[in-house]
């Protein structure tokens, strides 16, 4: 059997087994996952950046999405907006206070199937010492594929928006012309690659 045929057969076996058994366990592939964000600056443009390494697990039940579970942790110390001075300020106690709270955490409380084939994942987001509910709109997961090393992978994109003040991130500076230096709304996009758990 050719390598291509073997990979295709492996993917089919995994898909068949997943459908039969219900829930499957997927770990986040940290090397191929990123958490991006954007925030208004001076009321005229957006500053974009990303947080650090993402780790976690998805328990996925494709027959009953409500039985699925998500648990994610993100390293806030590695925040990067491509400006060292700004990054230092965002890591300080004025914002994320990473010296005391090095991680941002998300744990789902409910998962439901969306009409487009994706998922709506509601859960508790913890930033610094504040936990608030948030809902992630998740695009349909890709079909499983095998990489050249025998790992079974899937991918998806998740999006959400939040008000940073809800998490105690209230620092700002007023502008003489009206408005503020930093917007309150934070748009988040997570590009996630999952690898089928071997355990």
XYZ file of N, CA and C in Angstrom:
597
model
N 0.847 -1.199 0.000
C 0.000 0.000 0.000
C 0.880 1.245 0.000
N 0.569 2.247 -0.839
C 1.348 3.478 -0.903
C 1.156 4.295 0.370
N 2.102 5.247 0.595
C 2.010 6.101 1.776
C 0.712 6.907 1.778
N 0.354 7.439 0.601
C -0.881 8.221 0.482
C -2.100 7.375 0.818
N -2.121 6.152 0.296
C -3.251 5.256 0.565
C -3.306 4.892 2.045
N -2.128 4.695 2.648
C -2.082 4.337 4.072
C -2.618 5.464 4.936
N -2.237 6.706 4.591
C -2.727 7.859 5.345
C -4.235 7.989 5.202
N -4.722 7.836 3.960
C -6.169 7.931 3.714
C -6.919 6.864 4.492
N -6.350 5.644 4.531
C -6.986 4.559 5.268
C -7.018 4.857 6.757
N -5.923 5.438 7.271
C -5.836 5.774 8.689
C -6.884 6.823 9.055
N -7.026 7.863 8.205
C -8.016 8.900 8.451
C -9.421 8.308 8.473
N -9.720 7.415 7.516
C -11.032 6.795 7.454
C -11.300 5.964 8.695
N -10.271 5.233 9.155
C -10.421 4.420 10.372
C -10.733 5.304 11.570
N -10.009 6.442 11.660
C -10.221 7.360 12.783
C -11.623 7.940 12.742
N -12.065 8.370 11.557
C -13.404 8.948 11.412
C -14.473 7.938 11.778
N -14.304 6.691 11.328
C -15.280 5.643 11.628
C -15.322 5.350 13.117
N -14.141 5.267 13.725
C -14.067 4.980 15.159
C -14.677 6.107 15.969
N -14.423 7.374 15.539
C -14.975 8.517 16.262
C -16.489 8.505 16.230
N -17.048 8.202 15.059
C -18.500 8.183 14.923
C -19.120 7.100 15.787
N -18.415 5.985 15.908
C -18.960 4.864 16.666
C -18.884 5.086 18.164
N -17.800 5.708 18.622
C -17.574 5.792 20.059
C -18.117 7.067 20.690
N -18.524 8.049 19.886
C -19.026 9.292 20.447
C -17.901 10.267 20.709
N -17.559 10.492 21.976
C -16.563 11.496 22.331
C -15.155 11.049 21.983
N -14.379 11.989 21.467
C -12.964 11.765 21.224
C -12.178 12.881 21.888
N -10.939 12.613 22.231
C -10.097 13.560 22.954
C -9.047 14.142 22.014
N -8.967 15.485 22.003
C -8.017 16.197 21.138
C -7.227 17.185 21.980
N -5.909 17.134 21.852
C -5.044 18.091 22.534
C -4.717 19.247 21.596
N -4.526 20.431 22.143
C -4.133 21.575 21.340
C -2.669 21.428 20.937
N -2.416 21.577 19.638
C -1.055 21.571 19.126
C -0.508 22.990 19.298
N 0.276 23.184 20.346
C 0.742 24.521 20.712
C 1.523 25.197 19.594
N 2.313 24.424 18.871
C 3.165 24.995 17.828
C 2.375 25.556 16.655
N 1.131 25.120 16.510
C 0.321 25.543 15.361
C -0.990 26.204 15.785
N -0.989 26.801 16.984
C -2.174 27.466 17.512
C -1.789 28.858 17.986
N -2.658 29.840 17.736
C -2.366 31.210 18.156
C -3.644 31.918 18.590
N -3.489 32.848 19.536
C -4.589 33.686 20.003
C -4.298 35.128 19.617
N -5.065 35.651 18.683
C -4.866 36.999 18.168
C -5.916 37.941 18.765
N -5.550 39.216 18.920
C -6.516 40.191 19.421
C -6.302 41.532 18.719
N -7.340 42.370 18.757
C -7.208 43.731 18.245
C -8.028 44.669 19.119
N -7.495 45.887 19.300
C -8.119 46.905 20.145
C -7.950 48.261 19.465
N -8.963 49.116 19.557
C -8.888 50.454 19.000
C -7.802 51.292 19.693
N -7.072 52.080 18.897
C -6.067 53.003 19.418
C -6.392 54.408 18.927
N -6.508 55.354 19.875
C -6.810 56.753 19.553
C -8.125 56.919 18.790
N -8.964 55.907 18.843
C -10.273 55.934 18.194
C -10.186 55.954 16.663
N -8.990 55.721 16.094
C -8.845 55.844 14.645
C -8.314 54.588 13.966
N -7.665 53.708 14.700
C -7.093 52.507 14.086
C -7.082 51.384 15.110
N -6.655 50.188 14.674
C -6.567 49.046 15.581
C -5.113 48.667 15.827
N -4.804 48.344 17.073
C -3.546 47.681 17.408
C -3.828 46.184 17.450
N -2.993 45.425 16.774
C -3.154 43.970 16.749
C -1.992 43.299 17.465
N -2.274 42.183 18.083
C -1.221 41.446 18.768
C -1.645 40.023 19.012
N -0.815 39.308 19.737
C -1.168 37.938 20.096
C -0.625 37.609 21.468
N -1.314 36.680 22.127
C -0.834 36.163 23.396
C 0.133 35.014 23.117
N 0.599 34.367 24.181
C 1.625 33.353 24.023
C 1.079 31.950 23.818
N 1.853 30.978 24.250
C 1.574 29.571 24.004
C 0.194 29.169 24.522
N -0.522 28.400 23.696
C -1.863 27.918 24.039
C -1.785 26.413 24.296
N -2.294 25.991 25.432
C -2.352 24.566 25.766
C -3.767 24.218 26.189
N -4.116 22.944 26.086
C -5.441 22.534 26.521
C -5.945 21.309 25.804
N -7.236 21.049 25.977
C -7.835 19.816 25.476
C -9.284 20.049 25.088
N -9.709 19.333 24.060
C -11.112 19.321 23.633
C -11.632 17.899 23.693
N -12.701 17.703 24.441
C -13.432 16.439 24.420
C -14.607 16.649 23.469
N -14.544 16.024 22.306
C -15.507 16.297 21.251
C -16.447 15.122 21.030
N -17.739 15.392 21.188
C -18.762 14.396 20.886
C -19.544 14.898 19.677
N -19.267 14.334 18.523
C -19.900 14.812 17.300
C -21.339 14.339 17.159
N -21.744 13.363 17.951
C -23.131 12.922 17.933
C -24.008 13.791 18.830
N -23.420 14.341 19.878
C -24.147 15.192 20.820
C -23.189 16.266 21.309
N -23.229 17.432 20.639
C -22.274 18.505 20.945
C -22.334 18.935 22.407
N -23.503 18.795 23.042
C -23.651 19.244 24.429
C -22.776 18.452 25.389
N -22.294 17.309 24.951
C -21.403 16.503 25.786
C -19.934 16.860 25.592
N -19.664 17.795 24.714
C -18.288 18.214 24.456
C -17.802 19.157 25.555
N -16.485 19.197 25.746
C -15.888 20.041 26.772
C -14.591 20.639 26.254
N -14.294 21.878 26.671
C -13.073 22.568 26.264
C -12.385 23.139 27.498
N -11.073 22.985 27.561
C -10.283 23.522 28.671
C -8.989 24.081 28.073
N -8.783 25.396 28.199
C -7.662 26.053 27.524
C -6.928 26.981 28.493
N -5.598 27.026 28.343
C -4.778 27.986 29.081
C -3.839 28.684 28.103
N -3.664 29.993 28.303
C -2.855 30.798 27.390
C -1.825 31.576 28.204
N -0.574 31.544 27.767
C 0.506 32.243 28.448
C 0.442 33.735 28.111
N 0.055 34.555 29.085
C -0.063 35.995 28.857
C 1.288 36.694 28.903
N 2.294 36.055 29.476
C 3.617 36.680 29.600
C 4.272 36.884 28.234
N 3.857 36.109 27.250
C 4.460 36.187 25.924
C 3.698 37.123 24.986
N 2.844 37.959 25.533
C 2.091 38.915 24.727
C 3.027 39.688 23.798
N 2.588 39.884 22.545
C 3.444 40.530 21.553
C 2.603 41.391 20.615
N 2.867 42.711 20.616
C 2.230 43.629 19.663
C 3.271 44.276 18.746
N 4.475 43.755 18.768
C 5.593 44.236 17.949
C 6.078 45.627 18.366
N 5.845 45.964 19.634
C 6.365 47.209 20.189
C 6.733 46.922 21.646
N 8.013 46.895 21.936
C 8.489 46.447 23.254
C 7.944 47.296 24.396
N 7.912 48.612 24.216
C 7.432 49.495 25.283
C 5.954 49.268 25.548
N 5.174 49.150 24.475
C 3.739 48.891 24.640
C 3.510 47.527 25.276
N 4.264 46.529 24.847
C 4.113 45.187 25.417
C 4.404 45.190 26.908
N 5.433 45.931 27.303
C 5.768 46.027 28.729
C 4.614 46.632 29.520
N 3.975 47.649 28.952
C 2.848 48.276 29.634
C 1.666 47.315 29.722
N 1.373 46.599 28.638
C 0.252 45.662 28.651
C 0.468 44.510 29.627
N 1.723 44.171 29.878
C 2.024 43.100 30.848
C 1.999 43.604 32.289
N 1.998 44.922 32.467
C 2.078 45.516 33.803
C 0.751 45.425 34.547
N 0.762 45.916 35.787
C -0.448 45.887 36.622
C -1.552 46.783 36.076
N -1.236 47.705 35.170
C -2.275 48.530 34.553
C -3.211 47.681 33.689
N -2.666 46.562 33.182
C -3.459 45.712 32.298
C -3.457 44.267 32.804
N -2.677 43.384 32.198
C -2.776 41.946 32.501
C -2.067 41.533 33.786
N -1.132 42.342 34.277
C -0.432 42.029 35.534
C 0.127 40.600 35.519
N 0.943 40.311 34.515
C 1.401 38.938 34.297
C 2.326 38.427 35.391
N 2.926 39.329 36.165
C 3.773 38.885 37.270
C 2.949 38.120 38.308
N 1.690 38.513 38.472
C 0.800 37.844 39.426
C -0.115 36.839 38.746
N -0.487 37.124 37.504
C -1.447 36.268 36.791
C -0.877 35.916 35.411
N 0.007 34.939 35.346
C 0.715 34.636 34.095
C -0.128 33.977 33.013
N -1.316 33.491 33.372
C -2.133 32.771 32.402
C -3.526 33.384 32.265
N -4.060 33.263 31.066
C -5.477 33.483 30.803
C -6.095 32.096 30.624
N -7.231 31.851 31.251
C -7.823 30.506 31.220
C -9.256 30.552 30.709
N -9.644 29.499 30.009
C -11.028 29.356 29.542
C -11.462 27.915 29.768
N -12.630 27.764 30.381
C -13.213 26.435 30.592
C -14.680 26.489 30.201
N -15.082 25.604 29.302
C -16.456 25.638 28.799
C -17.461 25.231 29.869
N -18.653 25.825 29.775
C -19.772 25.432 30.625
C -20.902 24.831 29.791
N -20.915 25.145 28.487
C -21.888 24.533 27.582
C -21.363 24.613 26.157
N -21.720 23.598 25.371
C -21.361 23.550 23.954
C -22.614 23.155 23.188
N -22.886 23.867 22.106
C -24.024 23.465 21.286
C -23.689 23.632 19.812
N -24.329 22.829 19.000
C -24.109 22.870 17.564
C -24.736 24.134 16.985
N -24.034 24.791 16.060
C -24.551 25.961 15.364
C -25.147 25.532 14.026
N -25.983 26.386 13.456
C -26.672 26.047 12.216
C -25.716 25.821 11.047
N -24.558 26.506 11.069
C -23.625 26.397 9.951
C -22.705 25.190 10.060
N -22.939 24.347 11.080
C -22.090 23.181 11.278
C -20.961 23.413 12.261
N -20.845 24.647 12.731
C -19.833 24.959 13.721
C -20.344 24.726 15.133
N -19.716 25.381 16.093
C -20.084 25.225 17.495
C -20.200 26.583 18.168
N -21.072 26.686 19.141
C -21.110 27.818 20.048
C -20.660 27.309 21.410
N -19.520 27.803 21.837
C -18.914 27.323 23.084
C -18.963 28.437 24.114
N -19.783 28.271 25.124
C -19.888 29.231 26.213
C -19.101 28.716 27.403
N -18.385 29.625 28.056
C -17.605 29.184 29.200
C -17.120 30.336 30.042
N -16.315 30.010 31.032
C -15.769 30.998 31.964
C -14.371 31.387 31.516
N -14.208 32.684 31.229
C -12.900 33.227 30.876
C -12.339 33.939 32.095
N -11.118 33.591 32.470
C -10.464 34.207 33.615
C -9.273 35.026 33.140
N -9.337 36.318 33.396
C -8.252 37.242 33.080
C -7.873 37.937 34.378
N -6.597 37.892 34.726
C -6.162 38.354 36.033
C -6.930 37.551 37.091
N -7.631 38.222 37.986
C -8.375 37.522 39.035
C -9.872 37.629 38.824
N -10.290 37.897 37.594
C -11.710 38.085 37.301
C -12.178 37.027 36.305
N -13.307 36.402 36.611
C -13.895 35.393 35.732
C -15.262 35.865 35.267
N -15.455 35.827 33.940
C -16.717 36.239 33.348
C -17.096 35.254 32.242
N -18.407 35.111 31.972
C -18.827 34.227 30.877
C -18.558 34.868 29.522
N -18.248 34.042 28.541
C -18.019 34.495 27.177
C -18.416 33.375 26.232
N -18.846 33.724 25.029
C -19.229 32.710 24.043
C -18.312 32.806 22.832
N -17.720 31.682 22.467
C -16.883 31.577 21.278
C -17.716 31.035 20.131
N -17.655 31.705 19.001
C -18.283 31.218 17.779
C -17.212 30.444 17.006
N -17.396 29.143 16.878
C -16.372 28.280 16.301
C -16.797 27.827 14.908
N -15.938 28.063 13.929
C -16.205 27.581 12.576
C -16.262 26.055 12.564
N -16.899 25.460 11.552
C -16.897 24.002 11.455
C -15.470 23.443 11.483
N -15.260 22.419 12.282
C -13.947 21.787 12.341
C -13.629 21.127 11.005
N -12.370 21.156 10.638
C -11.957 20.465 9.424
C -12.097 18.962 9.620
N -12.155 18.251 8.510
C -12.141 16.786 8.588
C -10.778 16.337 9.114
N -10.717 15.202 9.813
C -9.425 14.733 10.313
C -8.488 14.330 9.183
N -7.208 14.663 9.369
C -6.175 14.262 8.419
C -4.992 13.699 9.206
N -4.188 12.890 8.556
C -2.980 12.358 9.180
C -1.765 13.101 8.662
N -0.866 13.502 9.569
C 0.376 14.115 9.130
C 1.411 13.014 8.844
N 2.573 13.373 8.310
C 3.562 12.346 7.945
C 4.118 11.549 9.117
N 3.847 11.977 10.355
C 4.363 11.293 11.539
C 3.309 10.456 12.244
N 2.167 10.280 11.607
C 1.136 9.412 12.152
C 0.185 10.076 13.123
N 0.272 11.401 13.253
C -0.656 12.122 14.115
C -1.916 12.481 13.340
N -3.058 12.384 13.986
C -4.322 12.763 13.369
C -4.648 14.180 13.806
N -4.895 15.066 12.838
C -5.066 16.487 13.118
C -6.421 16.993 12.630
N -6.897 18.043 13.304
C -8.059 18.808 12.859
C -7.790 20.268 13.177
N -8.526 21.173 12.529
C -8.331 22.588 12.798
C -9.642 23.340 12.798
N -9.628 24.530 13.400
C -10.813 25.385 13.433
C -10.406 26.795 13.806
N -11.329 27.725 13.594
C -11.136 29.121 13.991
C -12.275 29.513 14.926
N -11.938 30.154 16.040
C -12.944 30.612 17.004
C -12.824 32.119 17.175
N -13.976 32.783 17.346
C -13.989 34.241 17.474
C -14.891 34.661 18.630
N -14.526 35.782 19.238
C -15.351 36.359 20.309
C -14.964 37.815 20.478
N -15.834 38.582 21.140
C -15.536 39.958 21.507
C -15.872 40.133 22.984
N -15.122 40.988 23.646
C -15.373 41.240 25.062
C -15.070 42.696 25.378
N -15.588 43.142 26.520
C -15.274 44.466 27.046
C -14.206 44.290 28.116
N -13.044 44.865 27.888
C -11.922 44.649 28.812
C -12.240 45.145 30.227
N -13.126 46.155 30.339
C -13.469 46.670 31.659
C -14.195 45.627 32.505
N -14.864 44.689 31.852
C -15.532 43.614 32.592
C -14.540 42.766 33.357
N -13.266 42.821 32.960
C -12.221 42.023 33.599
C -11.255 42.891 34.411
N -11.700 44.100 34.725
C -10.905 44.980 35.566
C -9.781 45.704 34.852
N -9.760 45.655 33.528
C -8.719 46.339 32.759
C -9.239 47.728 32.383
N -9.141 48.660 33.320
C -9.825 49.944 33.174
C -8.888 51.105 32.840
N -7.594 50.880 32.818
C -6.646 51.961 32.561
C -6.945 52.636 31.227
N -6.862 53.982 31.215
C -7.071 54.710 29.975
C -6.600 56.148 30.134
N -6.537 56.863 29.029
C -6.203 58.287 29.017
C -7.189 58.981 28.099
N -7.811 60.057 28.593
C -8.731 60.824 27.776
C -7.982 61.692 26.770
N -8.612 61.956 25.627
C -8.023 62.772 24.585
C -8.622 64.169 24.594
N -7.823 65.149 24.267
C -8.303 66.529 24.248
C -9.446 66.722 23.260
N -9.410 65.955 22.202
C -10.444 66.068 21.161
C -11.665 65.200 21.450
N -11.666 64.558 22.605
C -12.735 63.626 22.938
C -12.301 62.203 22.678
N -12.971 61.253 23.318
C -12.578 59.863 23.154
C -11.452 59.485 24.099
N -10.899 58.300 23.887
C -9.880 57.764 24.787
C -8.738 57.148 23.984
N -7.645 56.915 24.664
C -6.451 56.359 24.034
C -6.657 54.908 23.611
N -7.301 54.112 24.514
C -7.457 52.673 24.270
C -8.948 52.324 24.270
N -9.401 51.631 23.243
C -10.790 51.214 23.188
C -11.127 50.162 24.229
N -12.405 50.037 24.538
C -12.856 49.039 25.518
C -13.075 47.665 24.888
N -13.532 47.644 23.635
C -13.849 46.380 22.974
C -12.576 45.678 22.503
N -12.501 44.393 22.809
C -11.372 43.566 22.367
C -11.931 42.437 21.505
N -11.489 42.380 20.268
C -11.867 41.293 19.363
C -10.799 40.196 19.434
N -11.254 38.968 19.555
C -10.344 37.828 19.708
C -10.573 36.831 18.589
N -9.490 36.280 18.066
C -9.576 35.205 17.082
C -8.547 34.146 17.427
N -9.007 32.918 17.564
C -8.121 31.804 17.914
C -8.028 30.854 16.729
N -6.822 30.690 16.228
C -6.554 29.693 15.192
C -6.020 28.455 15.902
N -6.790 27.378 15.881
C -6.404 26.209 16.667
C -6.182 24.988 15.796
N -5.104 24.286 16.080
C -4.853 22.990 15.458
C -4.870 21.941 16.564
N -5.616 20.890 16.338
C -5.805 19.841 17.350
C -5.129 18.566 16.896
N -4.621 17.825 17.864
C -4.025 16.524 17.579
C -4.734 15.472 18.419
N -5.124 14.391 17.799
C -5.863 13.330 18.490
C -5.019 12.764 19.627
N -5.586 12.739 20.829
C -4.870 12.212 21.994
C -4.556 10.739 21.793
N -3.349 10.348 22.169
C -2.937 8.956 21.997
C -3.294 8.104 23.206
N -3.515 8.759 24.352
C -3.814 7.999 25.574
C -5.174 7.345 25.497
